[in-house]
PDB file of C-alpha atoms in Angstrom:
ATOM      1  CA  MET A 675      -8.650 -41.411 -10.088  1.00 46.00           C
ATOM      2  CA  LYS A 676     -12.242 -39.928  -8.943  1.00 47.00           C
ATOM      3  CA  LEU A 677     -13.561 -37.370 -11.625  1.00 48.00           C
ATOM      4  CA  LEU A 678     -16.453 -35.217 -11.890  1.00 50.00           C
ATOM      5  CA  LEU A 679     -16.485 -34.500 -15.764  1.00 43.00           C
ATOM      6  CA  GLN A 680     -19.022 -32.959 -18.218  1.00 39.00           C
ATOM      7  CA  PRO A 681     -19.822 -35.494 -20.954  1.00 36.00           C
ATOM      8  CA  GLY A 682     -18.838 -34.857 -24.070  1.00 35.00           C
ATOM      9  CA  PRO A 683     -15.865 -35.829 -26.737  1.00 34.00           C
ATOM     10  CA  MET A 684     -12.595 -35.649 -25.528  1.00 32.00           C
ATOM     11  CA  GLN A 685     -10.025 -34.981 -28.461  1.00 35.00           C
ATOM     12  CA  LEU A 686      -6.615 -36.855 -27.861  1.00 34.00           C
ATOM     13  CA  SER A 687      -3.673 -34.519 -28.300  1.00 36.00           C
ATOM     14  CA  ARG A 688      -0.814 -35.646 -30.511  1.00 39.00           C
ATOM     15  CA  VAL A 689       1.794 -37.554 -28.716  1.00 41.00           C
ATOM     16  CA  ILE A 690       4.337 -34.938 -27.268  1.00 42.00           C
ATOM     17  CA  PRO A 691       7.771 -36.275 -25.639  1.00 45.00           C
ATOM     18  CA  PHE A 692       7.315 -35.077 -22.163  1.00 42.00           C
ATOM     19  CA  LYS A 693      10.773 -36.238 -20.437  1.00 41.00           C
ATOM     20  CA  HIS A 694      12.433 -33.030 -20.785  1.00 43.00           C
ATOM     21  CA  VAL A 695       9.358 -31.055 -19.890  1.00 45.00           C
ATOM     22  CA  LEU A 696       8.966 -33.060 -16.772  1.00 45.00           C
ATOM     23  CA  PHE A 697      12.587 -32.704 -15.905  1.00 43.00           C
ATOM     24  CA  THR A 698      12.259 -28.990 -16.116  1.00 45.00           C
ATOM     25  CA  LEU A 699       9.137 -28.906 -14.014  1.00 48.00           C
ATOM     26  CA  VAL A 700      10.668 -31.148 -11.194  1.00 47.00           C
ATOM     27  CA  SER A 701      13.237 -28.659 -11.092  1.00 46.00           C
ATOM     28  CA  ILE A 702      10.762 -25.497 -10.838  1.00 46.00           C
ATOM     29  CA  LEU A 703       8.605 -27.322  -8.373  1.00 48.00           C
ATOM     30  CA  ASN A 704      11.652 -27.950  -6.141  1.00 44.00           C
ATOM     31  CA  PHE A 705      12.122 -24.475  -5.959  1.00 42.00           C
ATOM     32  CA  GLN A 706       8.521 -22.907  -5.906  1.00 45.00           C
ATOM     33  CA  LEU A 707       6.709 -25.656  -3.677  1.00 43.00           C
ATOM     34  CA  THR A 708       9.194 -24.836  -1.001  1.00 39.00           C
ATOM     35  CA  MET A 709       6.599 -22.124  -0.089  1.00 65.00           C
ATOM     36  CA  CYS A 710       4.005 -25.207   0.279  1.00 73.00           C
ATOM     37  CA  GLN A 711       4.352 -27.938   3.005  1.00 81.00           C
ATOM     38  CA  LEU A 712       4.708 -30.704   0.796  1.00 84.00           C
ATOM     39  CA  PRO A 713       4.436 -34.126   2.361  1.00 86.00           C
ATOM     40  CA  GLU A 714       7.621 -35.809   3.929  1.00 86.00           C
ATOM     41  CA  LYS A 715       9.178 -38.312   0.985  1.00 83.00           C
ATOM     42  CA  HIS A 716       8.283 -41.163   3.100  1.00 86.00           C
ATOM     43  CA  GLU A 717       4.536 -40.053   3.174  1.00 93.00           C
ATOM     44  CA  VAL A 718       1.926 -40.679   0.504  1.00 96.00           C
ATOM     45  CA  VAL A 719       0.980 -37.195  -1.348  1.00 97.00           C
ATOM     46  CA  LYS A 720      -2.869 -37.495  -1.518  1.00 97.00           C
ATOM     47  CA  PHE A 721      -3.590 -34.428  -3.995  1.00 97.00           C
ATOM     48  CA  LEU A 722      -7.186 -33.142  -4.750  1.00 97.00           C
ATOM     49  CA  ALA A 723      -7.699 -30.567  -7.366  1.00 98.00           C
ATOM     50  CA  LEU A 724     -10.691 -28.402  -7.334  1.00 98.00           C
ATOM     51  CA  GLY A 725     -11.745 -26.418 -10.449  1.00 98.00           C
ATOM     52  CA  ASP A 726     -13.347 -26.435 -13.750  1.00 98.00           C
ATOM     53  CA  SER A 727     -12.490 -27.405 -17.399  1.00 98.00           C
ATOM     54  CA  TYR A 728      -8.695 -26.109 -16.689  1.00 98.00           C
ATOM     55  CA  THR A 729      -8.634 -28.558 -13.953  1.00 98.00           C
ATOM     56  CA  ILE A 730     -10.246 -31.415 -15.886  1.00 97.00           C
ATOM     57  CA  GLY A 731      -8.223 -30.684 -19.156  1.00 97.00           C
ATOM     58  CA  GLU A 732     -11.065 -30.228 -21.582  1.00 97.00           C
ATOM     59  CA  SER A 733      -9.782 -31.471 -24.924  1.00 97.00           C
ATOM     60  CA  VAL A 734      -6.423 -33.319 -23.823  1.00 98.00           C
ATOM     61  CA  ALA A 735      -5.976 -36.681 -22.982  1.00 97.00           C
ATOM     62  CA  GLU A 736      -6.448 -37.756 -19.484  1.00 96.00           C
ATOM     63  CA  ASN A 737      -2.437 -38.083 -18.751  1.00 97.00           C
ATOM     64  CA  HIS A 738      -2.035 -34.648 -19.985  1.00 98.00           C
ATOM     65  CA  ARG A 739      -4.178 -32.823 -17.745  1.00 98.00           C
ATOM     66  CA  TRP A 740      -2.262 -30.774 -15.347  1.00 98.00           C
ATOM     67  CA  PRO A 741      -3.013 -32.177 -11.942  1.00 98.00           C
ATOM     68  CA  VAL A 742      -1.901 -35.968 -13.453  1.00 98.00           C
ATOM     69  CA  GLN A 743       1.438 -33.939 -15.126  1.00 98.00           C
ATOM     70  CA  PHE A 744       1.854 -32.479 -11.680  1.00 97.00           C
ATOM     71  CA  VAL A 745       1.740 -35.721  -9.718  1.00 97.00           C
ATOM     72  CA  ASP A 746       4.016 -37.505 -12.453  1.00 97.00           C
ATOM     73  CA  ALA A 747       6.252 -34.567 -11.827  1.00 96.00           C
ATOM     74  CA  LEU A 748       6.426 -35.048  -7.944  1.00 95.00           C
ATOM     75  CA  THR A 749       6.633 -38.803  -8.493  1.00 95.00           C
ATOM     76  CA  SER A 750       9.665 -38.083 -10.597  1.00 95.00           C
ATOM     77  CA  SER A 751      11.008 -36.018  -7.935  1.00 93.00           C
ATOM     78  CA  GLY A 752      11.058 -39.127  -5.398  1.00 94.00           C
ATOM     79  CA  TYR A 753       7.317 -38.509  -3.733  1.00 95.00           C
ATOM     80  CA  ARG A 754       4.955 -41.650  -3.478  1.00 95.00           C
ATOM     81  CA  CYS A 755       1.960 -40.056  -4.617  1.00 96.00           C
ATOM     82  CA  ASN A 756      -1.803 -41.766  -5.255  1.00 96.00           C
ATOM     83  CA  PRO A 757      -3.507 -40.848  -8.628  1.00 96.00           C
ATOM     84  CA  PRO A 758      -4.711 -37.173  -8.092  1.00 97.00           C
ATOM     85  CA  ASP A 759      -8.620 -36.962  -6.863  1.00 96.00           C
ATOM     86  CA  VAL A 760     -10.326 -34.221  -8.861  1.00 97.00           C
ATOM     87  CA  ILE A 761     -13.564 -32.609  -8.499  1.00 97.00           C
ATOM     88  CA  ALA A 762     -14.048 -30.286 -11.593  1.00 98.00           C
ATOM     89  CA  ARG A 763     -16.480 -29.742 -14.614  1.00 98.00           C
ATOM     90  CA  THR A 764     -16.433 -27.551 -17.715  1.00 98.00           C
ATOM     91  CA  GLY A 765     -18.669 -24.462 -17.332  1.00 98.00           C
ATOM     92  CA  TRP A 766     -18.802 -24.571 -13.474  1.00 98.00           C
ATOM     93  CA  ARG A 767     -19.023 -21.498 -11.584  1.00 98.00           C
ATOM     94  CA  THR A 768     -17.714 -20.852  -7.894  1.00 98.00           C
ATOM     95  CA  ASP A 769     -21.382 -21.671  -6.636  1.00 98.00           C
ATOM     96  CA  ASP A 770     -21.343 -24.853  -8.591  1.00 98.00           C
ATOM     97  CA  LEU A 771     -17.945 -26.158  -7.545  1.00 98.00           C
ATOM     98  CA  LYS A 772     -19.335 -25.353  -3.847  1.00 97.00           C
ATOM     99  CA  HIS A 773     -22.057 -27.518  -4.597  1.00 97.00           C
ATOM    100  CA  ALA A 774     -20.320 -30.505  -5.802  1.00 96.00           C
ATOM    101  CA  ILE A 775     -17.977 -30.481  -2.810  1.00 96.00           C
ATOM    102  CA  GLU A 776     -20.834 -30.619  -0.668  1.00 94.00           C
ATOM    103  CA  GLN A 777     -22.178 -33.511  -2.523  1.00 93.00           C
ATOM    104  CA  GLU A 778     -18.997 -35.484  -2.539  1.00 88.00           C
ATOM    105  CA  LYS A 779     -18.964 -35.287   1.293  1.00 76.00           C
ATOM    106  CA  SER A 780     -15.131 -35.438   1.194  1.00 69.00           C
ATOM    107  CA  SER A 781     -13.363 -35.167   4.341  1.00 65.00           C
ATOM    108  CA  GLY A 782      -9.935 -33.378   5.138  1.00 66.00           C
ATOM    109  CA  LYS A 783      -7.809 -36.720   4.043  1.00 88.00           C
ATOM    110  CA  TYR A 784      -5.897 -34.562   1.767  1.00 96.00           C
ATOM    111  CA  ASN A 785      -2.323 -33.434   2.057  1.00 96.00           C
ATOM    112  CA  LEU A 786      -2.216 -31.134  -0.945  1.00 97.00           C
ATOM    113  CA  VAL A 787      -4.918 -29.219  -2.341  1.00 97.00           C
ATOM    114  CA  SER A 788      -5.213 -26.778  -5.402  1.00 98.00           C
ATOM    115  CA  LEU A 789      -7.988 -24.213  -6.364  1.00 98.00           C
ATOM    116  CA  LEU A 790      -8.489 -22.885  -9.687  1.00 99.00           C
ATOM    117  CA  ILE A 791     -12.123 -21.339 -10.237  1.00 98.00           C
ATOM    118  CA  GLY A 792     -13.357 -18.277 -11.577  1.00 98.00           C
ATOM    119  CA  VAL A 793     -13.219 -18.054 -15.661  1.00 98.00           C
ATOM    120  CA  ASN A 794     -17.039 -19.224 -15.777  1.00 98.00           C
ATOM    121  CA  ASN A 795     -18.316 -16.476 -13.318  1.00 98.00           C
ATOM    122  CA  GLN A 796     -16.292 -14.019 -15.760  1.00 98.00           C
ATOM    123  CA  TYR A 797     -17.868 -15.472 -18.793  1.00 98.00           C
ATOM    124  CA  GLN A 798     -21.382 -16.085 -17.599  1.00 98.00           C
ATOM    125  CA  GLY A 799     -21.479 -12.301 -16.840  1.00 97.00           C
ATOM    126  CA  LYS A 800     -20.820 -12.658 -12.987  1.00 97.00           C
ATOM    127  CA  SER A 801     -19.288  -9.561 -11.091  1.00 97.00           C
ATOM    128  CA  ALA A 802     -15.970  -9.681  -9.542  1.00 97.00           C
ATOM    129  CA  ALA A 803     -17.489  -8.349  -6.589  1.00 96.00           C
ATOM    130  CA  SER A 804     -19.858 -11.376  -6.396  1.00 98.00           C
ATOM    131  CA  TYR A 805     -16.834 -13.558  -7.066  1.00 98.00           C
ATOM    132  CA  ALA A 806     -14.629 -12.723  -4.304  1.00 98.00           C
ATOM    133  CA  PRO A 807     -16.879 -13.815  -1.298  1.00 98.00           C
ATOM    134  CA  GLU A 808     -17.583 -16.972  -3.341  1.00 98.00           C
ATOM    135  CA  PHE A 809     -13.937 -17.721  -3.978  1.00 98.00           C
ATOM    136  CA  GLU A 810     -12.976 -16.998  -0.258  1.00 98.00           C
ATOM    137  CA  GLU A 811     -15.372 -19.576   0.980  1.00 98.00           C
ATOM    138  CA  LEU A 812     -13.900 -22.057  -1.228  1.00 98.00           C
ATOM    139  CA  LEU A 813     -10.518 -21.327  -0.243  1.00 98.00           C
ATOM    140  CA  GLN A 814     -11.864 -22.073   3.415  1.00 98.00           C
ATOM    141  CA  ILE A 815     -13.203 -25.382   2.263  1.00 97.00           C
ATOM    142  CA  ALA A 816     -10.136 -26.274   0.377  1.00 97.00           C
ATOM    143  CA  ILE A 817      -7.811 -25.502   3.732  1.00 96.00           C
ATOM    144  CA  GLY A 818     -10.472 -27.741   5.623  1.00 95.00           C
ATOM    145  CA  LEU A 819     -10.067 -30.522   2.992  1.00 96.00           C
ATOM    146  CA  ALA A 820      -6.361 -30.144   3.582  1.00 95.00           C
ATOM    147  CA  GLY A 821      -6.595 -30.811   7.522  1.00 93.00           C
ATOM    148  CA  GLY A 822      -6.783 -27.147   8.403  1.00 94.00           C
ATOM    149  CA  LYS A 823      -3.179 -26.495   7.052  1.00 95.00           C
ATOM    150  CA  LYS A 824      -3.001 -23.357   5.094  1.00 96.00           C
ATOM    151  CA  GLY A 825       0.642 -24.496   3.945  1.00 96.00           C
ATOM    152  CA  SER A 826      -0.753 -27.528   1.817  1.00 96.00           C
ATOM    153  CA  VAL A 827      -3.232 -25.774   0.186  1.00 98.00           C
ATOM    154  CA  PHE A 828      -2.191 -23.552  -3.311  1.00 98.00           C
ATOM    155  CA  VAL A 829      -4.160 -21.533  -5.725  1.00 98.00           C
ATOM    156  CA  LEU A 830      -3.402 -20.975  -9.411  1.00 98.00           C
ATOM    157  CA  SER A 831      -4.537 -17.960 -11.233  1.00 98.00           C
ATOM    158  CA  ILE A 832      -7.340 -17.900 -13.944  1.00 98.00           C
ATOM    159  CA  PRO A 833      -5.640 -18.329 -17.586  1.00 98.00           C
ATOM    160  CA  ASP A 834      -6.666 -15.408 -20.071  1.00 98.00           C
ATOM    161  CA  TYR A 835      -8.911 -17.144 -22.886  1.00 98.00           C
ATOM    162  CA  GLY A 836      -8.420 -13.747 -24.744  1.00 98.00           C
ATOM    163  CA  PHE A 837      -5.246 -15.294 -26.043  1.00 98.00           C
ATOM    164  CA  THR A 838      -6.881 -17.977 -28.004  1.00 98.00           C
ATOM    165  CA  PRO A 839      -8.790 -18.165 -31.328  1.00 98.00           C
ATOM    166  CA  PHE A 840     -12.097 -18.064 -29.483  1.00 98.00           C
ATOM    167  CA  GLY A 841     -11.398 -15.141 -27.553  1.00 98.00           C
ATOM    168  CA  LYS A 842      -8.782 -13.258 -29.710  1.00 98.00           C
ATOM    169  CA  ASP A 843     -11.894 -10.633 -31.131  1.00 98.00           C
ATOM    170  CA  LYS A 844     -12.367  -9.558 -27.569  1.00 98.00           C
ATOM    171  CA  ARG A 845      -8.870 -10.011 -26.357  1.00 98.00           C
ATOM    172  CA  GLN A 846      -8.721  -6.599 -24.487  1.00 98.00           C
ATOM    173  CA  GLU A 847     -12.138  -6.739 -22.512  1.00 98.00           C
ATOM    174  CA  ILE A 848     -11.385 -10.193 -21.768  1.00 98.00           C
ATOM    175  CA  SER A 849      -7.985  -9.689 -20.601  1.00 98.00           C
ATOM    176  CA  GLN A 850      -9.219  -6.752 -18.334  1.00 98.00           C
ATOM    177  CA  ALA A 851     -11.942  -8.848 -16.593  1.00 98.00           C
ATOM    178  CA  ILE A 852      -9.504 -11.782 -16.023  1.00 98.00           C
ATOM    179  CA  ASP A 853      -6.965  -9.301 -14.143  1.00 98.00           C
ATOM    180  CA  ALA A 854      -9.839  -7.981 -12.298  1.00 98.00           C
ATOM    181  CA  PHE A 855     -10.792 -11.385 -11.282  1.00 98.00           C
ATOM    182  CA  ASN A 856      -7.204 -12.554 -10.505  1.00 98.00           C
ATOM    183  CA  ASP A 857      -6.376  -9.467  -8.438  1.00 98.00           C
ATOM    184  CA  LEU A 858      -9.244 -10.657  -6.169  1.00 98.00           C
ATOM    185  CA  ASN A 859      -8.347 -14.315  -5.885  1.00 98.00           C
ATOM    186  CA  ARG A 860      -4.513 -13.539  -5.307  1.00 98.00           C
ATOM    187  CA  ARG A 861      -5.517 -10.986  -2.421  1.00 98.00           C
ATOM    188  CA  ILE A 862      -7.552 -13.469  -1.030  1.00 98.00           C
ATOM    189  CA  ALA A 863      -4.828 -16.330  -1.114  1.00 98.00           C
ATOM    190  CA  GLU A 864      -2.296 -13.872   0.439  1.00 97.00           C
ATOM    191  CA  LYS A 865      -4.804 -12.603   3.233  1.00 97.00           C
ATOM    192  CA  TYR A 866      -5.064 -16.595   4.184  1.00 97.00           C
ATOM    193  CA  GLY A 867      -1.126 -17.234   3.867  1.00 96.00           C
ATOM    194  CA  VAL A 868      -1.854 -19.585   0.907  1.00 97.00           C
ATOM    195  CA  THR A 869       0.717 -20.122  -1.898  1.00 97.00           C
ATOM    196  CA  TYR A 870      -0.549 -18.726  -5.298  1.00 98.00           C
ATOM    197  CA  PHE A 871       0.679 -19.746  -8.661  1.00 97.00           C
ATOM    198  CA  ASP A 872       0.371 -17.007 -11.525  1.00 98.00           C
ATOM    199  CA  ILE A 873       0.181 -19.029 -14.498  1.00 98.00           C
ATOM    200  CA  THR A 874      -1.855 -16.256 -16.238  1.00 98.00           C
ATOM    201  CA  PRO A 875       1.352 -15.163 -18.439  1.00 98.00           C
ATOM    202  CA  ILE A 876       1.870 -18.499 -19.793  1.00 98.00           C
ATOM    203  CA  SER A 877      -1.585 -18.463 -21.212  1.00 98.00           C
ATOM    204  CA  ARG A 878      -1.023 -15.419 -22.776  1.00 98.00           C
ATOM    205  CA  LYS A 879       1.305 -16.725 -25.089  1.00 98.00           C
ATOM    206  CA  GLY A 880      -1.302 -18.956 -26.867  1.00 98.00           C
ATOM    207  CA  LEU A 881      -1.735 -16.733 -29.940  1.00 98.00           C
ATOM    208  CA  GLU A 882       2.028 -16.473 -30.533  1.00 98.00           C
ATOM    209  CA  ASP A 883       2.601 -20.038 -30.083  1.00 98.00           C
ATOM    210  CA  PRO A 884      -0.400 -21.945 -31.123  1.00 97.00           C
ATOM    211  CA  SER A 885       0.620 -25.232 -30.161  1.00 98.00           C
ATOM    212  CA  LEU A 886      -0.215 -24.384 -26.380  1.00 98.00           C
ATOM    213  CA  VAL A 887      -3.741 -24.143 -27.395  1.00 98.00           C
ATOM    214  CA  ALA A 888      -5.771 -27.202 -27.541  1.00 98.00           C
ATOM    215  CA  GLU A 889      -7.507 -28.265 -30.944  1.00 97.00           C
ATOM    216  CA  ASP A 890     -10.968 -26.770 -29.729  1.00 98.00           C
ATOM    217  CA  GLY A 891      -9.356 -23.298 -29.948  1.00 98.00           C
ATOM    218  CA  LEU A 892      -9.878 -22.013 -26.324  1.00 98.00           C
ATOM    219  CA  HIS A 893      -8.567 -24.707 -23.915  1.00 98.00           C
ATOM    220  CA  PRO A 894      -4.865 -25.336 -22.919  1.00 98.00           C
ATOM    221  CA  SER A 895      -2.889 -27.791 -24.510  1.00 98.00           C
ATOM    222  CA  ALA A 896      -0.745 -30.445 -23.062  1.00 98.00           C
ATOM    223  CA  ARG A 897       2.318 -28.486 -23.689  1.00 98.00           C
ATOM    224  CA  MET A 898       0.860 -25.381 -21.882  1.00 98.00           C
ATOM    225  CA  TYR A 899      -0.147 -27.294 -19.240  1.00 98.00           C
ATOM    226  CA  ALA A 900       3.417 -28.687 -18.756  1.00 97.00           C
ATOM    227  CA  GLN A 901       4.481 -25.267 -18.507  1.00 97.00           C
ATOM    228  CA  TRP A 902       2.224 -24.416 -15.677  1.00 95.00           C
TER     229      TRP A 902
END
């Protein structure tokens, strides 16, 4: 698996039985991903995940990151999959991700590409107005990496970290900002005919169910990634 990761301690989550979770996830995938143009089952799924800390799974074990759980679920559903390639780092904004992709010199060799980016634009005080064109450019790049096939690309909404111990004191302010950013990335995804998965409501269960938040008090846990 090719990873661009920010150095730092990785805390292993407690062992969680995922068989029943993966079974549920596979069922959901079979329904939701009919909107995407998944490869035929005789083809090998070559998946690229683009993003930030949510994509690398900060503070969870590698096999609990959502791109890895996603590929595991596809494999359980009968697809042949390569390990996912990941271009992501904690703290990255849209411009950081674009620069990293350019440095990687990736070509359109993927038949499935995901994009989840923007929380650090918001957290670092960048405006939603400046985020929109940068996100749109990244979506165009993602489509190019998928060989120009829009149906092979999907976007995930930005999680709401206001529903974590880290962000709860500014929950209303954070939630309003995240909603504004997500309204833009959703509209842009729709403009290009790209599948959009709204996982933000799941992230907003973090205070009522602490097991959905990683031990760092900020990022999703393995259980939340499984629900994504």
